[in-house]
XYZ file of C-alpha atoms in Angstrom:
628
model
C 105.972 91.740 39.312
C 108.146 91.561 36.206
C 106.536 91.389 32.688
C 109.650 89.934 31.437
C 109.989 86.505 29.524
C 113.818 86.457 29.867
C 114.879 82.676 31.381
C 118.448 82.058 32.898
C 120.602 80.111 31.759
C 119.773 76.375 32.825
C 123.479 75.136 34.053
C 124.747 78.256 35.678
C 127.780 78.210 37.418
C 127.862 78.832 40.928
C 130.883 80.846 42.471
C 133.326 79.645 45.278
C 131.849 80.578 48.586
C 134.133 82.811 50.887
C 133.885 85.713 53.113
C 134.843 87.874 49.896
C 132.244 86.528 47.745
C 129.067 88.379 46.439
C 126.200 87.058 46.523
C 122.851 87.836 45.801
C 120.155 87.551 49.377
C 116.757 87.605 48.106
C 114.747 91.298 48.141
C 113.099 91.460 51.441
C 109.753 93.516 50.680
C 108.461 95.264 53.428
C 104.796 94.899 52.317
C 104.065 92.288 49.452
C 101.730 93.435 46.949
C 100.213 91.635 44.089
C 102.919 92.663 42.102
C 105.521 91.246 44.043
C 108.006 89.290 42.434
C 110.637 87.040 43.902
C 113.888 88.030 42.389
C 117.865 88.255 43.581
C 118.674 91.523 44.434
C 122.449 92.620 44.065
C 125.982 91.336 44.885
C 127.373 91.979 47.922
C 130.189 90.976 50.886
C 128.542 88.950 53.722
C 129.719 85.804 55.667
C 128.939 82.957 53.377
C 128.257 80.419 55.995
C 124.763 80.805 56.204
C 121.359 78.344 57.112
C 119.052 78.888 54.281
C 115.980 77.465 55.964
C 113.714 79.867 56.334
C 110.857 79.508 59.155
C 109.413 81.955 61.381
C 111.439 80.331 64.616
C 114.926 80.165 62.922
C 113.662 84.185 61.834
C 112.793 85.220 65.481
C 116.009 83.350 66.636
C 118.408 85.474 64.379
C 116.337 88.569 65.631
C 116.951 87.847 69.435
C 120.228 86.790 68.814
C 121.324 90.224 67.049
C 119.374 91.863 70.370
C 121.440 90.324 72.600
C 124.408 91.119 70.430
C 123.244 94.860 71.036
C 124.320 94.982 74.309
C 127.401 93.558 74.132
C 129.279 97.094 74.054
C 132.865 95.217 73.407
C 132.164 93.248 70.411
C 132.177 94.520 66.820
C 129.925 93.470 64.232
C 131.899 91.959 61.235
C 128.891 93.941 59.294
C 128.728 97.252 60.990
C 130.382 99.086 62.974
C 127.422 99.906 65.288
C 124.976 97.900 67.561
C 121.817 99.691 68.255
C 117.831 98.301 68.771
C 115.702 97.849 66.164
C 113.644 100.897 64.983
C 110.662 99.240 65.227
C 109.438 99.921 68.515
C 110.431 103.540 68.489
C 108.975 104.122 65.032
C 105.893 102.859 65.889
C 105.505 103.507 69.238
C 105.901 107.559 68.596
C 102.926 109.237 66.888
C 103.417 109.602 63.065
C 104.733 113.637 62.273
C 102.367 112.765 59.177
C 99.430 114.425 58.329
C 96.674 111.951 57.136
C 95.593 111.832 54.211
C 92.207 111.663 52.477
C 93.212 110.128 49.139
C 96.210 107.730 50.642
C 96.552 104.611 51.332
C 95.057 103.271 54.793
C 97.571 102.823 57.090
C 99.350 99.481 57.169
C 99.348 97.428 60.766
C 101.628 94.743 61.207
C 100.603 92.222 64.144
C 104.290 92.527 64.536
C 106.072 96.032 64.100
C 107.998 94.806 61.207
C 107.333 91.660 59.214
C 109.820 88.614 60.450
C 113.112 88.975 59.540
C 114.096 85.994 56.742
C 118.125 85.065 56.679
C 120.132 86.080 53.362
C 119.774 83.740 51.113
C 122.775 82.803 49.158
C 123.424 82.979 45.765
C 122.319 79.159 44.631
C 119.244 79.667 46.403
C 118.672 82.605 44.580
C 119.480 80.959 41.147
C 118.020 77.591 42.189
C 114.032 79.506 42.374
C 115.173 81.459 39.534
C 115.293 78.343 37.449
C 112.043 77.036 38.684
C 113.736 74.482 41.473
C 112.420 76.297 44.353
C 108.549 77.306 44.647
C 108.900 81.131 44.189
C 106.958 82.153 47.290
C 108.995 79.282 49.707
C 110.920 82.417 51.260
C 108.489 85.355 51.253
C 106.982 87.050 54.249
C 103.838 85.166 54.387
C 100.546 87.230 53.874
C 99.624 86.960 57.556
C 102.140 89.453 58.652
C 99.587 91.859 57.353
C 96.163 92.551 58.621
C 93.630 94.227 59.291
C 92.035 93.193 62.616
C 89.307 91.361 60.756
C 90.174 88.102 62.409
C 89.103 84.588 60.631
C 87.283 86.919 58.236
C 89.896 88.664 57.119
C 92.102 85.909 56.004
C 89.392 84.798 53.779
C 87.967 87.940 52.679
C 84.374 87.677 53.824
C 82.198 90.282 53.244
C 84.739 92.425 50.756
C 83.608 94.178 47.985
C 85.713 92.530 45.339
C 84.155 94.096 41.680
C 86.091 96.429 40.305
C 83.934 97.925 37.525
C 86.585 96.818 35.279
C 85.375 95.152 32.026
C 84.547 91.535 31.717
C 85.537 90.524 28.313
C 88.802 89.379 28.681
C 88.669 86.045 27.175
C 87.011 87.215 24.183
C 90.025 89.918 23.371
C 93.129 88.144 24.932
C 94.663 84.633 24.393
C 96.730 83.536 27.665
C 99.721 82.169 27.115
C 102.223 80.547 29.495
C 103.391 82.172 32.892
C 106.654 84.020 32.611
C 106.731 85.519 36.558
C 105.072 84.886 40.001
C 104.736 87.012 43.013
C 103.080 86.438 46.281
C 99.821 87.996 45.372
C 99.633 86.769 41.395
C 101.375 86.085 38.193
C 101.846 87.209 34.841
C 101.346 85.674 31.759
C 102.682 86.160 28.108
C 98.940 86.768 26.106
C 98.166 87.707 22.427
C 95.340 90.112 20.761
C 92.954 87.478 19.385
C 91.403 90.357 16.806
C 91.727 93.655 15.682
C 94.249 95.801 14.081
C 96.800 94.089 16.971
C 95.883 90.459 16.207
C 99.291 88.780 17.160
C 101.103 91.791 18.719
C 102.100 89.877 22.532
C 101.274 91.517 25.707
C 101.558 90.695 29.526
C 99.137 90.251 31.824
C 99.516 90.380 35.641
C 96.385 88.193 36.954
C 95.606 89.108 40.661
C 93.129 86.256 42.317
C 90.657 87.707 44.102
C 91.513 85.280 46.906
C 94.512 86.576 47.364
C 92.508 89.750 48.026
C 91.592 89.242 51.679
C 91.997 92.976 53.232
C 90.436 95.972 51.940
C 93.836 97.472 51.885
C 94.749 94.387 49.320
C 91.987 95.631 47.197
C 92.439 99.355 47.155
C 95.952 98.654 46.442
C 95.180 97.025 42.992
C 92.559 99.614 42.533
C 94.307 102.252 42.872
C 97.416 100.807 40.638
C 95.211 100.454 37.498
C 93.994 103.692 38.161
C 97.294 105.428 38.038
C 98.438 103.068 35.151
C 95.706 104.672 33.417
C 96.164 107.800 34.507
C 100.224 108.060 33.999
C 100.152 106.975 30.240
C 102.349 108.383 27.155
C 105.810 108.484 28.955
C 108.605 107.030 26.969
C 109.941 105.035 30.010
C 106.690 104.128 31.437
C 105.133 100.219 30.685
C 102.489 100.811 28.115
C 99.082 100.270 29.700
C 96.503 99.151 27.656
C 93.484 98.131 29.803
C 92.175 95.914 32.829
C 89.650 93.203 32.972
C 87.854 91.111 36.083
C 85.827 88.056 36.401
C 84.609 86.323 38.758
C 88.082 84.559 40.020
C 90.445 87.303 38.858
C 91.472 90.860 38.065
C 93.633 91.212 34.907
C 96.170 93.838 33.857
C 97.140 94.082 30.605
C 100.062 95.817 29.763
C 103.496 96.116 27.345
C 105.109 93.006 26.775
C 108.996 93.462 27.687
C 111.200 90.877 26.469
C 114.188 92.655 27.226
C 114.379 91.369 30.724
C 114.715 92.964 34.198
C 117.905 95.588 35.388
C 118.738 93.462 37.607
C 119.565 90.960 35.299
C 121.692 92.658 32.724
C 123.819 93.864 36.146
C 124.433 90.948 36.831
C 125.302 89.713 33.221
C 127.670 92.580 33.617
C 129.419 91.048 35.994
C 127.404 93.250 39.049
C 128.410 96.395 37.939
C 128.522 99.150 34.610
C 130.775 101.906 33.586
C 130.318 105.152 34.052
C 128.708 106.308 30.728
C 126.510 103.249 31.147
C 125.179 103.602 33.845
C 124.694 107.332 33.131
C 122.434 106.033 30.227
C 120.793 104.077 32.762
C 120.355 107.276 35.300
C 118.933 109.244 32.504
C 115.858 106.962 31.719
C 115.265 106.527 35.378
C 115.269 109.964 36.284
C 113.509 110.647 33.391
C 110.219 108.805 34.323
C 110.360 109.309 38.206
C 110.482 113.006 37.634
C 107.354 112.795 35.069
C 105.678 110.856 38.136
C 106.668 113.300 40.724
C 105.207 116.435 38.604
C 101.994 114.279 38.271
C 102.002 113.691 41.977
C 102.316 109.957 42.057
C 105.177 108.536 44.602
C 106.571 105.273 43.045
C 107.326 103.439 46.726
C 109.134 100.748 45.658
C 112.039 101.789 42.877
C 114.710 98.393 43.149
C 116.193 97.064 39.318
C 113.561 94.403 39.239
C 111.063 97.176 38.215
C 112.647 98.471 35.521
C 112.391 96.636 32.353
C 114.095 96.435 28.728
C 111.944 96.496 25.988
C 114.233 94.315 23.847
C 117.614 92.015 24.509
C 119.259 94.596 22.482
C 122.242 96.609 24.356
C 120.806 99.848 23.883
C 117.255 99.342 24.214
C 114.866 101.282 26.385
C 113.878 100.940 29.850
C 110.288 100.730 31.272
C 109.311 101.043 34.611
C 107.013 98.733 35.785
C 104.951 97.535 39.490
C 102.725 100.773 40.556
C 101.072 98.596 43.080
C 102.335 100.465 46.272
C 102.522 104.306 44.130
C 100.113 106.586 45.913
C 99.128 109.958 44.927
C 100.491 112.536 47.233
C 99.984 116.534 47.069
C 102.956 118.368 46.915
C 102.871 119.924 50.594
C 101.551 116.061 52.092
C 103.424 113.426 53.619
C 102.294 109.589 53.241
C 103.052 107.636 56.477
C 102.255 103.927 55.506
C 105.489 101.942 55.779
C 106.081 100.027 52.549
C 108.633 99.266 49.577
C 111.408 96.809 49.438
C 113.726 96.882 52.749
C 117.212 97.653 50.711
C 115.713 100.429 48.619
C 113.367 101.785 51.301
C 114.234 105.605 52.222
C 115.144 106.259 56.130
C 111.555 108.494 56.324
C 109.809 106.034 55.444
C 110.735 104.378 58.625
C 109.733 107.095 60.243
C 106.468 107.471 58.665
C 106.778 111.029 57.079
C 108.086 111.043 53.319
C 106.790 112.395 50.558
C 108.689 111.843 46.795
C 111.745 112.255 48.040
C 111.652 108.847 49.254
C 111.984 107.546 45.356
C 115.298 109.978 45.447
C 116.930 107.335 47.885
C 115.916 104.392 46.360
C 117.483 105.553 42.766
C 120.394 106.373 44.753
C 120.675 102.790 45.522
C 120.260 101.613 42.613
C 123.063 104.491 41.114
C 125.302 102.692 44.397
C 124.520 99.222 42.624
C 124.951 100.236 39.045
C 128.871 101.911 39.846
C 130.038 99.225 42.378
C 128.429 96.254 42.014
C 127.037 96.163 45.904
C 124.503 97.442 48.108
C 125.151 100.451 50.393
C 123.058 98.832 53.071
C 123.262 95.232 53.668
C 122.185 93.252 56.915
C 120.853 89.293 57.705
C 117.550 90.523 58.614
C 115.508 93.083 57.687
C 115.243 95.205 61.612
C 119.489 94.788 60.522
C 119.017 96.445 57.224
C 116.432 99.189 58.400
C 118.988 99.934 61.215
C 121.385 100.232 58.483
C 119.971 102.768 56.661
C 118.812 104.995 59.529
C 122.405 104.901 61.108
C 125.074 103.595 58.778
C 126.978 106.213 55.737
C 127.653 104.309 52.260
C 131.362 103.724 51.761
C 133.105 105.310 49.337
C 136.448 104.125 50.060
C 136.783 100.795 48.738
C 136.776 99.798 45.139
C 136.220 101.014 42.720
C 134.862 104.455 43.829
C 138.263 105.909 44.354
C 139.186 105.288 40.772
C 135.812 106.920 39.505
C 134.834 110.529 39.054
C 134.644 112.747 42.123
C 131.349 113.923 40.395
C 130.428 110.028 39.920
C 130.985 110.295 43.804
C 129.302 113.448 44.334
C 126.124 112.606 42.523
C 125.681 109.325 44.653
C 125.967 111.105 47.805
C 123.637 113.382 47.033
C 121.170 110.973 46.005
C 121.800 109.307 49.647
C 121.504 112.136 52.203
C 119.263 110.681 54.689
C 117.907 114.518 55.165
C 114.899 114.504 52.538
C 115.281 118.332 52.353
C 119.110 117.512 51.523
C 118.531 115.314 48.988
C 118.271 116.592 45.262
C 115.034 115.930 43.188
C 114.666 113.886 40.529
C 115.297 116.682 38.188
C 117.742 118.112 39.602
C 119.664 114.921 39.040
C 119.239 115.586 36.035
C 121.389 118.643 35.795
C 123.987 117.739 37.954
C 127.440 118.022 36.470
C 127.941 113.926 35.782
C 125.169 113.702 34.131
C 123.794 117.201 31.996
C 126.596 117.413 28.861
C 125.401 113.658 28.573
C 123.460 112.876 25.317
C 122.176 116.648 25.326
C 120.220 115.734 28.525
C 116.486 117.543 28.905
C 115.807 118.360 32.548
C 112.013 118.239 33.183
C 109.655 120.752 35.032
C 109.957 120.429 38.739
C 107.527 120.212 41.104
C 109.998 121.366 44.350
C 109.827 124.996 42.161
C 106.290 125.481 43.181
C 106.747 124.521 46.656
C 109.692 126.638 47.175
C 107.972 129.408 45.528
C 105.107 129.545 47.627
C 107.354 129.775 50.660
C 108.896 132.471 49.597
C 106.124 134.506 49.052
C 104.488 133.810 52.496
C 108.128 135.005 53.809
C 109.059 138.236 55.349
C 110.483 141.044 53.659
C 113.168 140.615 55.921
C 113.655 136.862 54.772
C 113.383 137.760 51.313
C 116.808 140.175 51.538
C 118.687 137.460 52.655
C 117.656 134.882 49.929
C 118.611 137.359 47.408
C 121.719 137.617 49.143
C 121.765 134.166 49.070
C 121.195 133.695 45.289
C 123.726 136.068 44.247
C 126.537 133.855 45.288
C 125.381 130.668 43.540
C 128.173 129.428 41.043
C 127.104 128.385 37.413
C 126.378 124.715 37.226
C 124.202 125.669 40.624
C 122.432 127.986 38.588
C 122.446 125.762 35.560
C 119.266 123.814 36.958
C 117.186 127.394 37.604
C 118.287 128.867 34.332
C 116.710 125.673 33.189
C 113.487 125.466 34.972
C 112.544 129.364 34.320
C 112.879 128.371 30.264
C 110.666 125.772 31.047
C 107.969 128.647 32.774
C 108.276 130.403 29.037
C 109.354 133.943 30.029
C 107.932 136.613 27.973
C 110.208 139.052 26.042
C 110.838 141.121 29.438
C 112.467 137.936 30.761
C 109.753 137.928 33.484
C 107.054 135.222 34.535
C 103.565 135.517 36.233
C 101.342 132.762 37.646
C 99.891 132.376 34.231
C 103.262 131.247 33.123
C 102.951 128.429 35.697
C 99.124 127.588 34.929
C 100.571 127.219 31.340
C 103.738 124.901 32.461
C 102.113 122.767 34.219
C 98.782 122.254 31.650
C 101.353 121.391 29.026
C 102.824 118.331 31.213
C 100.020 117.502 32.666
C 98.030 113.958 33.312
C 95.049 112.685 34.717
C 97.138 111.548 37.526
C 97.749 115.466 38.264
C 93.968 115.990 39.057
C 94.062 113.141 41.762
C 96.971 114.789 43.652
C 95.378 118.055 43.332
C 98.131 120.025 42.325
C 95.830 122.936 40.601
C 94.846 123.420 44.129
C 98.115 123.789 45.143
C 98.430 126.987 42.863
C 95.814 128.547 44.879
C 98.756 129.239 46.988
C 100.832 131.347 44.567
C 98.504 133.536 44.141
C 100.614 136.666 45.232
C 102.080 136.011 41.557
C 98.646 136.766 39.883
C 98.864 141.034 39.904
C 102.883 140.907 39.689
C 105.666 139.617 37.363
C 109.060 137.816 38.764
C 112.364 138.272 36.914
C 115.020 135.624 36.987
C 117.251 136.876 39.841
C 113.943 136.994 41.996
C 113.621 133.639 40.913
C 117.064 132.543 42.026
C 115.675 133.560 45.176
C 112.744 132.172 45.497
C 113.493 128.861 44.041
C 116.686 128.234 45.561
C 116.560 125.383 48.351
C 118.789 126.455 51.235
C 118.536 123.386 52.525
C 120.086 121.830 49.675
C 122.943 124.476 49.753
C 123.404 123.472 53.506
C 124.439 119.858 52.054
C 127.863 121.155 50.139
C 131.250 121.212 51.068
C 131.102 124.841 50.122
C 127.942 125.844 52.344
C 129.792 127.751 54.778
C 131.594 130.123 52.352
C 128.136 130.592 50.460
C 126.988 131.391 53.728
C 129.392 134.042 54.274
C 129.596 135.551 51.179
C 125.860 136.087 51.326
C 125.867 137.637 54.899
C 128.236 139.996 53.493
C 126.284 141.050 50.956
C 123.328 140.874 52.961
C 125.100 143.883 55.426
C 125.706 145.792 52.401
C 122.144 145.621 51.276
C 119.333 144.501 53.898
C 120.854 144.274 56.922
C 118.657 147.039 59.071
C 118.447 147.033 62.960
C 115.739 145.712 64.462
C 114.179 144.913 67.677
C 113.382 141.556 68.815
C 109.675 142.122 68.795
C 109.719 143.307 65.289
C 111.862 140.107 64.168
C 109.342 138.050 66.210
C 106.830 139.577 64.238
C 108.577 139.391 60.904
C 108.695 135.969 60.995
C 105.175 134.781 62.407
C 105.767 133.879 65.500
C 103.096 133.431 68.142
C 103.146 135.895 71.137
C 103.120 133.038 73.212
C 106.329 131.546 71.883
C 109.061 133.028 74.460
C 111.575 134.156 71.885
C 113.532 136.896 73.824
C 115.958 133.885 75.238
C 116.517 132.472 71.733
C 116.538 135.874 69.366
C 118.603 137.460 71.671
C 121.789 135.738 69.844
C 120.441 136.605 66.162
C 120.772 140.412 66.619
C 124.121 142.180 67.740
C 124.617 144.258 70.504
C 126.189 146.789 68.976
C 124.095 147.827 66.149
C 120.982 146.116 66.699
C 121.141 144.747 63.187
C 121.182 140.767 62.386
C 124.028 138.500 63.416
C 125.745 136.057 60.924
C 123.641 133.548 63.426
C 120.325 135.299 62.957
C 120.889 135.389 59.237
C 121.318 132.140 58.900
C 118.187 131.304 61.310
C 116.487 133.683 59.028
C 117.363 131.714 55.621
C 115.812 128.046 56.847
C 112.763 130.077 58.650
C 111.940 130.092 62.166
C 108.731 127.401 63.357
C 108.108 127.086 66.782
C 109.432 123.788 67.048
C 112.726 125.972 66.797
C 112.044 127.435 70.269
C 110.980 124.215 71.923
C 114.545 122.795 71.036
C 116.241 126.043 72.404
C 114.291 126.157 75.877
């Protein structure tokens, strides 16, 4: 829900419809929260003869329709040039590759596998309920496509616990003012400090019914956003939290009053789209603050414009990021397998119910799409036809104006959109990619993906080991610009060597309350190994190098072989097939002799280029299923 108190303008003017127009189709949230906010999402190319009346009939209509169109091998979609069924029924019907969680969200079930899909809405209807002519929840997925199997009980709430241990003095500190947003599950008001050193100073307040609260997921939900609101506090571009209050009718939020309006807005006062050194400005902030979450462990889930807010009207004000309703905490080796976020933004894992905060990565890759060409990468009528979109369909890159921007404009984008999570870079590493580290002197942040690589690495065989050193050596400069970076941040001593008590030190010095929910210390149980040794940089390179992320470049295959060559100078041994079995962990049940048999040459007995290459990702034995 938006905090903002910016108000369009009351006569806008309303463009020409045609097949070439943009418009603006109305967000399609996957699972309304009660800090969902009806607002247009971004300009785009569809067909602009369109029914905007939006029922559940007219919905399931469109949805057969587009079925049937499915099969109908000859035809090509105006949209897409694909036809395939909706994911729904294979995403749910398969059994989730995610581990459970103890501190997660329970999982969301739909009495349908996805929420009804609504029609596009054009861009009058949009404006029209932005100006208050429309009620603002007329087109959202009602709250029954949620539930919980409680029946007539759960639509009313019966029998919840709905007290929060919040405080209940509210009316005494805080004078409501008028409403300045709505979302499905509440609203939020412009208030003022009644007394105190802050008499006068505005806030917002988001105030949740308790009503509206009729599942225990509904409630855990709100709980748990105040609790990482509380927990996440002192980052430049997060919304200021200041406290939360209940009664008996409502829970209230109060947080940072942000006049400046919503992203979305100003890119559309743009006219839909920025330059390049604007929206690099833009990149930065965002970045910024989704990196600071991901170190705390806290997974955003539903990063779109209309959550990021400017404190003030002025062009070069900051940007706050706002809504933590559907964040979750997540460990750094856990994946969350709830389906939720806003269906443009939403990451193709989620919709395959394994994603961890790489799934934010996406979404700010959509909004980096928006910001540079004024349209959505993935666009569809209906929701199964936008989640079809982004499991199946590439971004273009060919139309304008991405051929007259930067190839590293270009670069950065794709990146940001690999629908491989292991692909994809970090939020940091964003950071130091080459648009956007000479910007502004640029800081990149600690990175949490360091850790995780690291403790890989030192569960790996010395035979593995040889061949990421290999690996490392052939890494160019602005690759190694972003682990030059993070092993300043680890504070080397004067030997230019770190130890786990470097880390320990790191991570205490950036750390929040929200990093003792995701149980991250725990995590450095696992680097251990580091406790009775010291690691210079170009072991580093090696062990915090992502060859995954290597495997994404256009230049992969001549790191590749550079490294193997290296790798024969210096590691290369010969070895038997029950030694590399061993070497790499394999179960003596797992029948490797058919599959290792390429990896090692005849001749010598030594690895293949093959086998090296196995030997980089690591073998599982998911790996030999395939092969059989």
């Amino acid at each position: 829900m938006g905090l903002c108190t910016s108000k369009p303008s009351p006569n806008p003017s309303f463009p020409p419809v045609s097949r070439n127009t943009p418009i603006h189709p109305r967000n399609k949230d996957i699972h309304h929260k009660s800090s969902s906010v009806p607002a247009s999402p971004l300009p785009d190319v569809v067909n602009g003869n369109h029914n905007h009346k939006h029922n559940l009939d007219q919905a399931k209509g469109t949805e057969e329709k587009e079925s049937s169109n499915s099969n109908n091998e000859g035809k090509k979609s105006p949209f897409f040039p694909f036809y395939s069924p909706s994911p729904a029924h294979y995403l749910f019907s398969k059994k989730s590759p995610a581990r459970s969680s103890a501190n997660s969200t329970p999982k969301r079930f739909f009495r349908k596998p996805f929420p009804p899909p609504s029609p596009a809405k054009h861009i009058r209807a949009v404006l029209a309920r932005r100006h208050g002519s429309v009620k603002p929840n007329e087109s959202a997925i009602q709250e029954g496509s949620e539930a919980d199997g409680d029946g007539a009980a759960g639509a009313t709430g019966a029998g919840l616990d709905k007290s929060f241990g919040f405080s209940k003095h509210f009316g005494s500190k805080y004078e409501l003012g008028e409403e300045v947003g709505r979302g499905h599950f509440g609203y939020t008001c412009a208030a003022k400090f009644k007394k105190g050193e802050l008499k006068g100073q505005q806030v917002a307040v988001k105030v949740i019914p308790k009503a509206k609260m009729t599942t225990a997921i509904a409630i855990e939900d709100v709980r748990r956003e105040v609790k990482i609101l509380r927990a996440l506090s002192g980052h430049n571009n997060l919304v200021q939290f200041y406290d939360a209050y209940e009664d008996h009718d409502n829970v209230y939020i109060v947080m940072e009053f942000c006049e400046g309006g919503e992203l979305l807005d100003r890119i559309l006062s743009r006219g839909g789209k920025y330059t390049e050194d604007d929206a690099k400005d833009v990149m930065i902030q965002i970045l910024n603050v989704v990196s600071f979450c991901h170190l705390q462990g806290v997974v955003h889930r539903d990063l779109k414009p209309e959550n990021f807010l400017f404190t003030s009207k002025d062009e070069n004000s900051q940007l706050k990021a706002i809504d933590f309703g559907l964040s979750d905490f997540v460990k750094p080796d856990e994946r969350l397998n709830d389906i939720v976020g806003s269906a443009y933004y939403v990451a193709p894992e989620v919709l395959h119910r394994s994603y961890s905060t790489e799934a934010d990565v996406w979404s700010i890759g959509v909004i980096a799409y928006i910001l540079l060409c004024g349209s959505r990468p993935f666009w569809a009528r209906t929701e199964s036809g936008i989640f079809r979109a982004v499991l199946k369909a590439d971004p273009s890159f060919d139309e304008a104006p991405w051929p007259a921007l930067s190839s590293e404009a270009r670069d950065f984008v794709k990146r940001l959109l690999n629908k491989d999570p292991r692909k994809r870079l970090t939020a940091a590493q964003a950071l130091s990619h080459p648009w956007i580290k000479n910007y502004n002197d640029v800081k990149v942040p600690l990175d949490i993906l360091i850790f995780k690589l690291m403790k890989a690495y030192l569960r790996s065989s010395s035979l593995r080991k040889a061949a990421l050193r290999a690996l490392s050596k052939t890494l160019t400069v602005d690759e190694l610009f972003y682990l030059k970076e993070q092993f300043a941040l680890l504070e080397p001593n004067k030997n230019g060597t770190i130890s786990l008590e470097n880390i320990k030190m790191a991570l205490m010095k950036n750390a929040t309350d929200a990093m003792k929910e995701s149980r991250i210390p725990e995590f450095l149980a696992s680097l251990s190994a580091l406790q009775y040794r010291r690691m210079d940089f170009d072991e580093f390179c090696a062990a915090a190098l992502s060859v995954h992320q290597l495997e994404a470049l256009d230049r992969w295959e001549q790191h590749a072989r550079c490294a193997y060559e290296l790798f024969e100078k210096d590691g290369n041994r010969a070895i038997v097939i029950d030694e590399l079995a061993s070497e790499l962990g394999l179960s003596p049940s797992v029948p490797v002799h058919a599959v290792l048999h390429d990896w090692i040459r005849h001749t010598d007995g030594k690895l293949s280029f093959l086998g090296f290459i196995k030997l980089l990702h690591g073998v599982s034995s998911r790996t030999f299923a395939k092969a059989q």
